[in-house]
Amino acid sequence: AQSVTQPDIHITVSEGASLELRCNYSYGATPYLFWYVQSPGQGLQLLLKYFSGDTLVQGIKGFEAEFKRSQSSFNLRKPSVHWSDAAEYFCAVAPESGGSNYKLTFGKGTLLTVNP
Amino acid sequence: DAGVIQSPRHEVTEMGQEVTLRCKPISGHDYLFWYRQTMMRGLELLIYFNNNVPIDDSGMPEDRFSAKMPNASFSTLKIQPSEPRDSAVYFCVSRHAGPNTGELFFGEGSRLTVL
């Protein structure tokens, strides 16, 4: 069964600093990979996704993520964090093919705090 | 589009009572999912429907939970009887069919507290 690990429960950065949120997945083949963001009291919103091709993917709000097959990782990055980026971030994985590719498995999330 | 609409946003009830959560997915979306979010267990997929038909309910915790989708624009998640451990935020989610879209559209959630 697929699984997702987000090693960092909580990260604090200063506004303007760079950010990297870690995500490792466990799956036998190449999965579909996603990053979602959740603001307090809201549902999740898609930041970016990787299906195939270029391993560096760009998303909304200035975020990017890099798929590294050798490390089974899909880390999320942003060069300069804004106070409005404070939220919880979820990495998710889905099988590449088959009917169950609609079933996403989410990590436990990383809470991002941004200091002024 | 108004997005995925869930009701109620907040529900406080007593143990043993029946709880019904409602969802209106985005028009034209073929898939509907019910997720549960707790601090301890994170986001868990409970059940999902394709074209109003339940496809996989393996995540439904026990028989006290049931879900229906009588038509393309409405779904319910029912808990009867409710227990304190059911306290969570329940999300209704919809998406387009097709393997390369991938994006899930979340409602704002229904926060359930069972006393």
PDB file of C-alpha atoms in Angstrom:
ATOM      1  CA  ALA A   1       0.000   0.000   0.000  1.00  0.00           C
ATOM      2  CA  GLN A   2       1.147   3.506  -0.716  1.00  0.00           C
ATOM      3  CA  SER A   3       2.175   5.806   2.116  1.00  0.00           C
ATOM      4  CA  VAL A   4       3.396   9.355   2.581  1.00  0.00           C
ATOM      5  CA  THR A   5       5.734  10.681   5.251  1.00  0.00           C
ATOM      6  CA  GLN A   6       6.136  14.325   6.112  1.00  0.00           C
ATOM      7  CA  PRO A   7       8.954  14.289   8.675  1.00  0.00           C
ATOM      8  CA  ASP A   8       8.399  17.818   9.955  1.00  0.00           C
ATOM      9  CA  ILE A   9       5.254  18.402  11.988  1.00  0.00           C
ATOM     10  CA  HIS A  10       5.905  22.113  12.473  1.00  0.00           C
ATOM     11  CA  ILE A  11       8.296  24.539  10.796  1.00  0.00           C
ATOM     12  CA  THR A  12       8.878  28.183  11.628  1.00  0.00           C
ATOM     13  CA  VAL A  13      10.554  30.558   9.211  1.00  0.00           C
ATOM     14  CA  SER A  14      11.019  34.298   9.001  1.00  0.00           C
ATOM     15  CA  GLU A  15       9.235  36.271   6.344  1.00  0.00           C
ATOM     16  CA  GLY A  16      11.457  36.539   3.292  1.00  0.00           C
ATOM     17  CA  ALA A  17      13.417  33.398   4.109  1.00  0.00           C
ATOM     18  CA  SER A  18      13.467  30.369   1.857  1.00  0.00           C
ATOM     19  CA  LEU A  19      11.366  27.320   2.615  1.00  0.00           C
ATOM     20  CA  GLU A  20      11.621  23.613   1.991  1.00  0.00           C
ATOM     21  CA  LEU A  21       9.007  21.142   3.180  1.00  0.00           C
ATOM     22  CA  ARG A  22       9.933  17.501   2.970  1.00  0.00           C
ATOM     23  CA  CYS A  23       7.848  14.649   1.632  1.00  0.00           C
ATOM     24  CA  ASN A  24       8.784  11.014   1.158  1.00  0.00           C
ATOM     25  CA  TYR A  25       6.525   8.416  -0.353  1.00  0.00           C
ATOM     26  CA  SER A  26       6.422   4.679  -0.476  1.00  0.00           C
ATOM     27  CA  TYR A  27       5.050   3.110  -3.610  1.00  0.00           C
ATOM     28  CA  GLY A  28       6.237   0.408  -5.995  1.00  0.00           C
ATOM     29  CA  ALA A  29       5.918   2.369  -9.213  1.00  0.00           C
ATOM     30  CA  THR A  30       5.894   6.014 -10.188  1.00  0.00           C
ATOM     31  CA  PRO A  31       2.956   7.586  -8.445  1.00  0.00           C
ATOM     32  CA  TYR A  32       1.069  10.766  -9.006  1.00  0.00           C
ATOM     33  CA  LEU A  33       2.261  13.332  -6.445  1.00  0.00           C
ATOM     34  CA  PHE A  34       0.530  16.397  -5.074  1.00  0.00           C
ATOM     35  CA  TRP A  35       0.954  19.207  -2.609  1.00  0.00           C
ATOM     36  CA  TYR A  36      -2.103  20.780  -1.017  1.00  0.00           C
ATOM     37  CA  VAL A  37      -2.397  23.721   1.365  1.00  0.00           C
ATOM     38  CA  GLN A  38      -4.982  24.208   4.105  1.00  0.00           C
ATOM     39  CA  SER A  39      -5.698  27.536   5.737  1.00  0.00           C
ATOM     40  CA  PRO A  40      -7.413  27.528   9.140  1.00  0.00           C
ATOM     41  CA  GLY A  41     -11.066  26.576   8.926  1.00  0.00           C
ATOM     42  CA  GLN A  42     -10.842  25.808   5.242  1.00  0.00           C
ATOM     43  CA  GLY A  43     -10.646  22.821   2.978  1.00  0.00           C
ATOM     44  CA  LEU A  44      -7.495  21.884   1.093  1.00  0.00           C
ATOM     45  CA  GLN A  45      -6.397  23.641  -2.075  1.00  0.00           C
ATOM     46  CA  LEU A  46      -4.096  22.189  -4.714  1.00  0.00           C
ATOM     47  CA  LEU A  47      -0.687  23.882  -4.970  1.00  0.00           C
ATOM     48  CA  LEU A  48       0.898  21.678  -7.623  1.00  0.00           C
ATOM     49  CA  LYS A  49       1.058  18.164  -8.990  1.00  0.00           C
ATOM     50  CA  TYR A  50       3.475  15.826 -10.732  1.00  0.00           C
ATOM     51  CA  PHE A  51       2.397  13.144 -13.163  1.00  0.00           C
ATOM     52  CA  SER A  52       5.352  12.722 -15.523  1.00  0.00           C
ATOM     53  CA  GLY A  53       7.946  14.653 -17.506  1.00  0.00           C
ATOM     54  CA  ASP A  54       9.988  17.458 -16.039  1.00  0.00           C
ATOM     55  CA  THR A  55      10.759  16.584 -12.446  1.00  0.00           C
ATOM     56  CA  LEU A  56      10.628  20.216 -11.340  1.00  0.00           C
ATOM     57  CA  VAL A  57       7.056  21.422 -11.281  1.00  0.00           C
ATOM     58  CA  GLN A  58       5.759  24.913 -10.720  1.00  0.00           C
ATOM     59  CA  GLY A  59       2.630  25.653  -8.780  1.00  0.00           C
ATOM     60  CA  ILE A  60       0.527  28.531  -7.609  1.00  0.00           C
ATOM     61  CA  LYS A  61       1.643  31.202  -5.154  1.00  0.00           C
ATOM     62  CA  GLY A  62       5.288  30.878  -6.201  1.00  0.00           C
ATOM     63  CA  PHE A  63       5.745  27.310  -4.971  1.00  0.00           C
ATOM     64  CA  GLU A  64       7.676  24.592  -6.751  1.00  0.00           C
ATOM     65  CA  ALA A  65       8.450  20.959  -6.042  1.00  0.00           C
ATOM     66  CA  GLU A  66      11.026  18.514  -7.308  1.00  0.00           C
ATOM     67  CA  PHE A  67      10.427  14.814  -7.823  1.00  0.00           C
ATOM     68  CA  LYS A  68      13.480  12.697  -7.034  1.00  0.00           C
ATOM     69  CA  ARG A  69      12.856   9.072  -7.854  1.00  0.00           C
ATOM     70  CA  SER A  70      16.106   7.864  -6.300  1.00  0.00           C
ATOM     71  CA  GLN A  71      15.141   9.382  -2.976  1.00  0.00           C
ATOM     72  CA  SER A  72      11.384   8.740  -3.230  1.00  0.00           C
ATOM     73  CA  SER A  73      10.928  12.394  -2.410  1.00  0.00           C
ATOM     74  CA  PHE A  74       8.779  15.270  -3.564  1.00  0.00           C
ATOM     75  CA  ASN A  75       9.909  18.298  -1.560  1.00  0.00           C
ATOM     76  CA  LEU A  76       8.096  21.611  -1.738  1.00  0.00           C
ATOM     77  CA  ARG A  77      10.089  24.838  -1.986  1.00  0.00           C
ATOM     78  CA  LYS A  78       9.595  28.566  -2.066  1.00  0.00           C
ATOM     79  CA  PRO A  79      12.482  31.038  -2.381  1.00  0.00           C
ATOM     80  CA  SER A  80      10.915  33.790  -0.272  1.00  0.00           C
ATOM     81  CA  VAL A  81       8.102  33.164   2.168  1.00  0.00           C
ATOM     82  CA  HIS A  82       5.290  35.663   2.732  1.00  0.00           C
ATOM     83  CA  TRP A  83       3.284  35.975   5.935  1.00  0.00           C
ATOM     84  CA  SER A  84       0.214  34.791   4.012  1.00  0.00           C
ATOM     85  CA  ASP A  85       1.911  31.433   3.405  1.00  0.00           C
ATOM     86  CA  ALA A  86       1.309  30.448   7.027  1.00  0.00           C
ATOM     87  CA  ALA A  87      -0.888  27.359   6.772  1.00  0.00           C
ATOM     88  CA  GLU A  88      -0.719  23.583   6.889  1.00  0.00           C
ATOM     89  CA  TYR A  89       0.779  21.771   3.916  1.00  0.00           C
ATOM     90  CA  PHE A  90      -0.067  18.252   2.853  1.00  0.00           C
ATOM     91  CA  CYS A  91       1.777  15.976   0.488  1.00  0.00           C
ATOM     92  CA  ALA A  92      -0.315  13.298  -1.219  1.00  0.00           C
ATOM     93  CA  VAL A  93       0.224  10.319  -3.492  1.00  0.00           C
ATOM     94  CA  ALA A  94      -2.023   8.360  -5.824  1.00  0.00           C
ATOM     95  CA  PRO A  95      -1.283   5.265  -7.908  1.00  0.00           C
ATOM     96  CA  GLU A  96      -0.337   5.978 -11.488  1.00  0.00           C
ATOM     97  CA  SER A  97      -2.931   3.816 -13.087  1.00  0.00           C
ATOM     98  CA  GLY A  98      -6.015   1.811 -12.474  1.00  0.00           C
ATOM     99  CA  GLY A  99      -9.291   2.743 -10.934  1.00  0.00           C
ATOM    100  CA  SER A 100      -7.709   3.411  -7.589  1.00  0.00           C
ATOM    101  CA  ASN A 101      -5.692   6.279  -8.978  1.00  0.00           C
ATOM    102  CA  TYR A 102      -8.455   8.438  -7.679  1.00  0.00           C
ATOM    103  CA  LYS A 103      -7.651   7.488  -4.098  1.00  0.00           C
ATOM    104  CA  LEU A 104      -5.176   9.920  -2.687  1.00  0.00           C
ATOM    105  CA  THR A 105      -3.200   9.067   0.423  1.00  0.00           C
ATOM    106  CA  PHE A 106      -2.240  12.147   2.395  1.00  0.00           C
ATOM    107  CA  GLY A 107       0.672  12.761   4.713  1.00  0.00           C
ATOM    108  CA  LYS A 108       0.023  14.005   8.237  1.00  0.00           C
ATOM    109  CA  GLY A 109       0.835  17.564   7.226  1.00  0.00           C
ATOM    110  CA  THR A 110       3.426  20.211   8.107  1.00  0.00           C
ATOM    111  CA  LEU A 111       2.286  23.325   9.901  1.00  0.00           C
ATOM    112  CA  LEU A 112       4.125  26.418   8.694  1.00  0.00           C
ATOM    113  CA  THR A 113       4.473  29.451  10.945  1.00  0.00           C
ATOM    114  CA  VAL A 114       5.893  32.651   9.477  1.00  0.00           C
ATOM    115  CA  ASN A 115       7.525  35.170  11.773  1.00  0.00           C
ATOM    116  CA  PRO A 116       7.476  38.856  10.799  1.00  0.00           C
TER     117      PRO A 116
ATOM    118  CA  ASP B   1     -19.087  28.027  -9.714  1.00  0.00           C
ATOM    119  CA  ALA B   2     -19.892  28.037  -6.016  1.00  0.00           C
ATOM    120  CA  GLY B   3     -17.527  25.196  -5.202  1.00  0.00           C
ATOM    121  CA  VAL B   4     -18.336  22.202  -3.047  1.00  0.00           C
ATOM    122  CA  ILE B   5     -21.011  23.131  -0.534  1.00  0.00           C
ATOM    123  CA  GLN B   6     -21.292  21.357   2.791  1.00  0.00           C
ATOM    124  CA  SER B   7     -23.773  21.674   5.605  1.00  0.00           C
ATOM    125  CA  PRO B   8     -23.819  22.092   8.478  1.00  0.00           C
ATOM    126  CA  ARG B   9     -20.480  23.833   9.015  1.00  0.00           C
ATOM    127  CA  HIS B  10     -20.590  23.005  12.695  1.00  0.00           C
ATOM    128  CA  GLU B  11     -22.556  20.372  14.567  1.00  0.00           C
ATOM    129  CA  VAL B  12     -22.542  19.669  18.264  1.00  0.00           C
ATOM    130  CA  THR B  13     -24.512  16.665  19.388  1.00  0.00           C
ATOM    131  CA  GLU B  14     -24.713  14.183  22.200  1.00  0.00           C
ATOM    132  CA  MET B  15     -23.546  10.621  22.104  1.00  0.00           C
ATOM    133  CA  GLY B  16     -26.149   8.317  20.631  1.00  0.00           C
ATOM    134  CA  GLN B  17     -27.756  10.902  18.399  1.00  0.00           C
ATOM    135  CA  GLU B  18     -27.982  10.589  14.634  1.00  0.00           C
ATOM    136  CA  VAL B  19     -25.868  12.971  12.586  1.00  0.00           C
ATOM    137  CA  THR B  20     -26.382  13.721   8.904  1.00  0.00           C
ATOM    138  CA  LEU B  21     -23.849  15.692   6.916  1.00  0.00           C
ATOM    139  CA  ARG B  22     -24.767  17.015   3.501  1.00  0.00           C
ATOM    140  CA  CYS B  23     -22.834  17.845   0.390  1.00  0.00           C
ATOM    141  CA  LYS B  24     -23.429  19.432  -2.984  1.00  0.00           C
ATOM    142  CA  PRO B  25     -20.488  18.734  -5.318  1.00  0.00           C
ATOM    143  CA  ILE B  26     -19.351  20.942  -8.143  1.00  0.00           C
ATOM    144  CA  SER B  27     -21.601  20.557 -11.137  1.00  0.00           C
ATOM    145  CA  GLY B  28     -20.150  18.243 -13.760  1.00  0.00           C
ATOM    146  CA  HIS B  29     -17.777  16.445 -11.431  1.00  0.00           C
ATOM    147  CA  ASP B  30     -18.012  12.680 -11.706  1.00  0.00           C
ATOM    148  CA  TYR B  31     -16.337  11.698  -8.452  1.00  0.00           C
ATOM    149  CA  LEU B  32     -17.343  12.482  -4.901  1.00  0.00           C
ATOM    150  CA  PHE B  33     -15.300  11.624  -1.838  1.00  0.00           C
ATOM    151  CA  TRP B  34     -15.898  11.840   1.893  1.00  0.00           C
ATOM    152  CA  TYR B  35     -12.772  12.424   3.979  1.00  0.00           C
ATOM    153  CA  ARG B  36     -12.388  12.707   7.741  1.00  0.00           C
ATOM    154  CA  GLN B  37      -9.672  14.795   9.385  1.00  0.00           C
ATOM    155  CA  THR B  38      -8.476  14.425  12.965  1.00  0.00           C
ATOM    156  CA  MET B  39      -5.319  15.452  14.751  1.00  0.00           C
ATOM    157  CA  MET B  40      -4.435  11.872  15.545  1.00  0.00           C
ATOM    158  CA  ARG B  41      -5.134  10.195  12.220  1.00  0.00           C
ATOM    159  CA  GLY B  42      -4.849  13.028   9.718  1.00  0.00           C
ATOM    160  CA  LEU B  43      -6.933  12.850   6.549  1.00  0.00           C
ATOM    161  CA  GLU B  44      -8.680   9.554   5.963  1.00  0.00           C
ATOM    162  CA  LEU B  45     -10.709   8.596   2.919  1.00  0.00           C
ATOM    163  CA  LEU B  46     -14.008   7.132   4.074  1.00  0.00           C
ATOM    164  CA  ILE B  47     -15.822   6.408   0.812  1.00  0.00           C
ATOM    165  CA  TYR B  48     -15.999   7.558  -2.760  1.00  0.00           C
ATOM    166  CA  PHE B  49     -18.594   7.542  -5.518  1.00  0.00           C
ATOM    167  CA  ASN B  50     -18.303   7.574  -9.282  1.00  0.00           C
ATOM    168  CA  ASN B  51     -21.381   8.715 -11.179  1.00  0.00           C
ATOM    169  CA  ASN B  52     -23.415   8.371  -7.971  1.00  0.00           C
ATOM    170  CA  VAL B  53     -22.359   4.745  -7.437  1.00  0.00           C
ATOM    171  CA  PRO B  54     -20.308   3.844  -4.342  1.00  0.00           C
ATOM    172  CA  ILE B  55     -16.996   2.438  -5.547  1.00  0.00           C
ATOM    173  CA  ASP B  56     -14.951   1.916  -2.407  1.00  0.00           C
ATOM    174  CA  ASP B  57     -16.222   2.141   1.146  1.00  0.00           C
ATOM    175  CA  SER B  58     -13.311   0.335   2.750  1.00  0.00           C
ATOM    176  CA  GLY B  59     -12.467   3.410   4.774  1.00  0.00           C
ATOM    177  CA  MET B  60     -15.810   3.605   6.514  1.00  0.00           C
ATOM    178  CA  PRO B  61     -14.909   2.859  10.117  1.00  0.00           C
ATOM    179  CA  GLU B  62     -17.902   0.741  11.043  1.00  0.00           C
ATOM    180  CA  ASP B  63     -21.539   0.055  10.378  1.00  0.00           C
ATOM    181  CA  ARG B  64     -22.602   3.167  12.222  1.00  0.00           C
ATOM    182  CA  PHE B  65     -21.422   5.116   9.183  1.00  0.00           C
ATOM    183  CA  SER B  66     -23.349   5.163   5.919  1.00  0.00           C
ATOM    184  CA  ALA B  67     -23.219   7.346   2.823  1.00  0.00           C
ATOM    185  CA  LYS B  68     -25.567   7.860  -0.064  1.00  0.00           C
ATOM    186  CA  MET B  69     -25.554   9.745  -3.316  1.00  0.00           C
ATOM    187  CA  PRO B  70     -29.100   9.729  -4.714  1.00  0.00           C
ATOM    188  CA  ASN B  71     -28.200  12.032  -7.595  1.00  0.00           C
ATOM    189  CA  ALA B  72     -25.273  13.881  -9.122  1.00  0.00           C
ATOM    190  CA  SER B  73     -25.803  16.980  -7.033  1.00  0.00           C
ATOM    191  CA  PHE B  74     -26.293  15.616  -3.543  1.00  0.00           C
ATOM    192  CA  SER B  75     -24.669  13.269  -1.063  1.00  0.00           C
ATOM    193  CA  THR B  76     -25.086  12.517   2.612  1.00  0.00           C
ATOM    194  CA  LEU B  77     -22.900  10.969   5.271  1.00  0.00           C
ATOM    195  CA  LYS B  78     -24.813   9.622   8.213  1.00  0.00           C
ATOM    196  CA  ILE B  79     -23.579   8.477  11.602  1.00  0.00           C
ATOM    197  CA  GLN B  80     -26.037   6.562  13.743  1.00  0.00           C
ATOM    198  CA  PRO B  81     -25.522   6.359  16.653  1.00  0.00           C
ATOM    199  CA  SER B  82     -22.760   8.904  17.059  1.00  0.00           C
ATOM    200  CA  GLU B  83     -19.913   8.481  19.544  1.00  0.00           C
ATOM    201  CA  PRO B  84     -17.368  10.946  20.963  1.00  0.00           C
ATOM    202  CA  ARG B  85     -14.588   9.352  18.884  1.00  0.00           C
ATOM    203  CA  ASP B  86     -16.452  10.432  15.742  1.00  0.00           C
ATOM    204  CA  SER B  87     -15.591  14.042  16.536  1.00  0.00           C
ATOM    205  CA  ALA B  88     -13.675  15.331  13.514  1.00  0.00           C
ATOM    206  CA  VAL B  89     -13.887  17.556  10.502  1.00  0.00           C
ATOM    207  CA  TYR B  90     -15.619  15.818   7.620  1.00  0.00           C
ATOM    208  CA  PHE B  91     -14.793  16.988   4.119  1.00  0.00           C
ATOM    209  CA  CYS B  92     -16.774  16.412   0.990  1.00  0.00           C
ATOM    210  CA  VAL B  93     -14.575  16.501  -2.095  1.00  0.00           C
ATOM    211  CA  SER B  94     -15.304  16.319  -5.802  1.00  0.00           C
ATOM    212  CA  ARG B  95     -13.268  16.054  -9.003  1.00  0.00           C
ATOM    213  CA  HIS B  96     -13.456  15.507 -12.722  1.00  0.00           C
ATOM    214  CA  ALA B  97     -13.020  12.075 -14.219  1.00  0.00           C
ATOM    215  CA  GLY B  98      -9.855  11.396 -16.182  1.00  0.00           C
ATOM    216  CA  PRO B  99      -6.491  10.180 -14.907  1.00  0.00           C
ATOM    217  CA  ASN B 100      -4.502  13.309 -15.580  1.00  0.00           C
ATOM    218  CA  THR B 101      -6.517  15.932 -13.835  1.00  0.00           C
ATOM    219  CA  GLY B 102      -5.867  14.896 -10.291  1.00  0.00           C
ATOM    220  CA  GLU B 103      -7.154  17.997  -8.591  1.00  0.00           C
ATOM    221  CA  LEU B 104      -9.510  17.466  -5.721  1.00  0.00           C
ATOM    222  CA  PHE B 105     -11.906  20.262  -4.821  1.00  0.00           C
ATOM    223  CA  PHE B 106     -12.607  20.394  -1.111  1.00  0.00           C
ATOM    224  CA  GLY B 107     -15.602  21.815   0.639  1.00  0.00           C
ATOM    225  CA  GLU B 108     -15.002  23.892   3.743  1.00  0.00           C
ATOM    226  CA  GLY B 109     -15.803  20.938   5.960  1.00  0.00           C
ATOM    227  CA  SER B 110     -18.326  20.049   8.625  1.00  0.00           C
ATOM    228  CA  ARG B 111     -16.871  20.156  12.110  1.00  0.00           C
ATOM    229  CA  LEU B 112     -18.597  17.544  14.248  1.00  0.00           C
ATOM    230  CA  THR B 113     -18.359  17.461  18.021  1.00  0.00           C
ATOM    231  CA  VAL B 114     -19.972  14.548  19.824  1.00  0.00           C
ATOM    232  CA  LEU B 115     -20.276  15.051  23.577  1.00  0.00           C
TER     233      LEU B 115
END
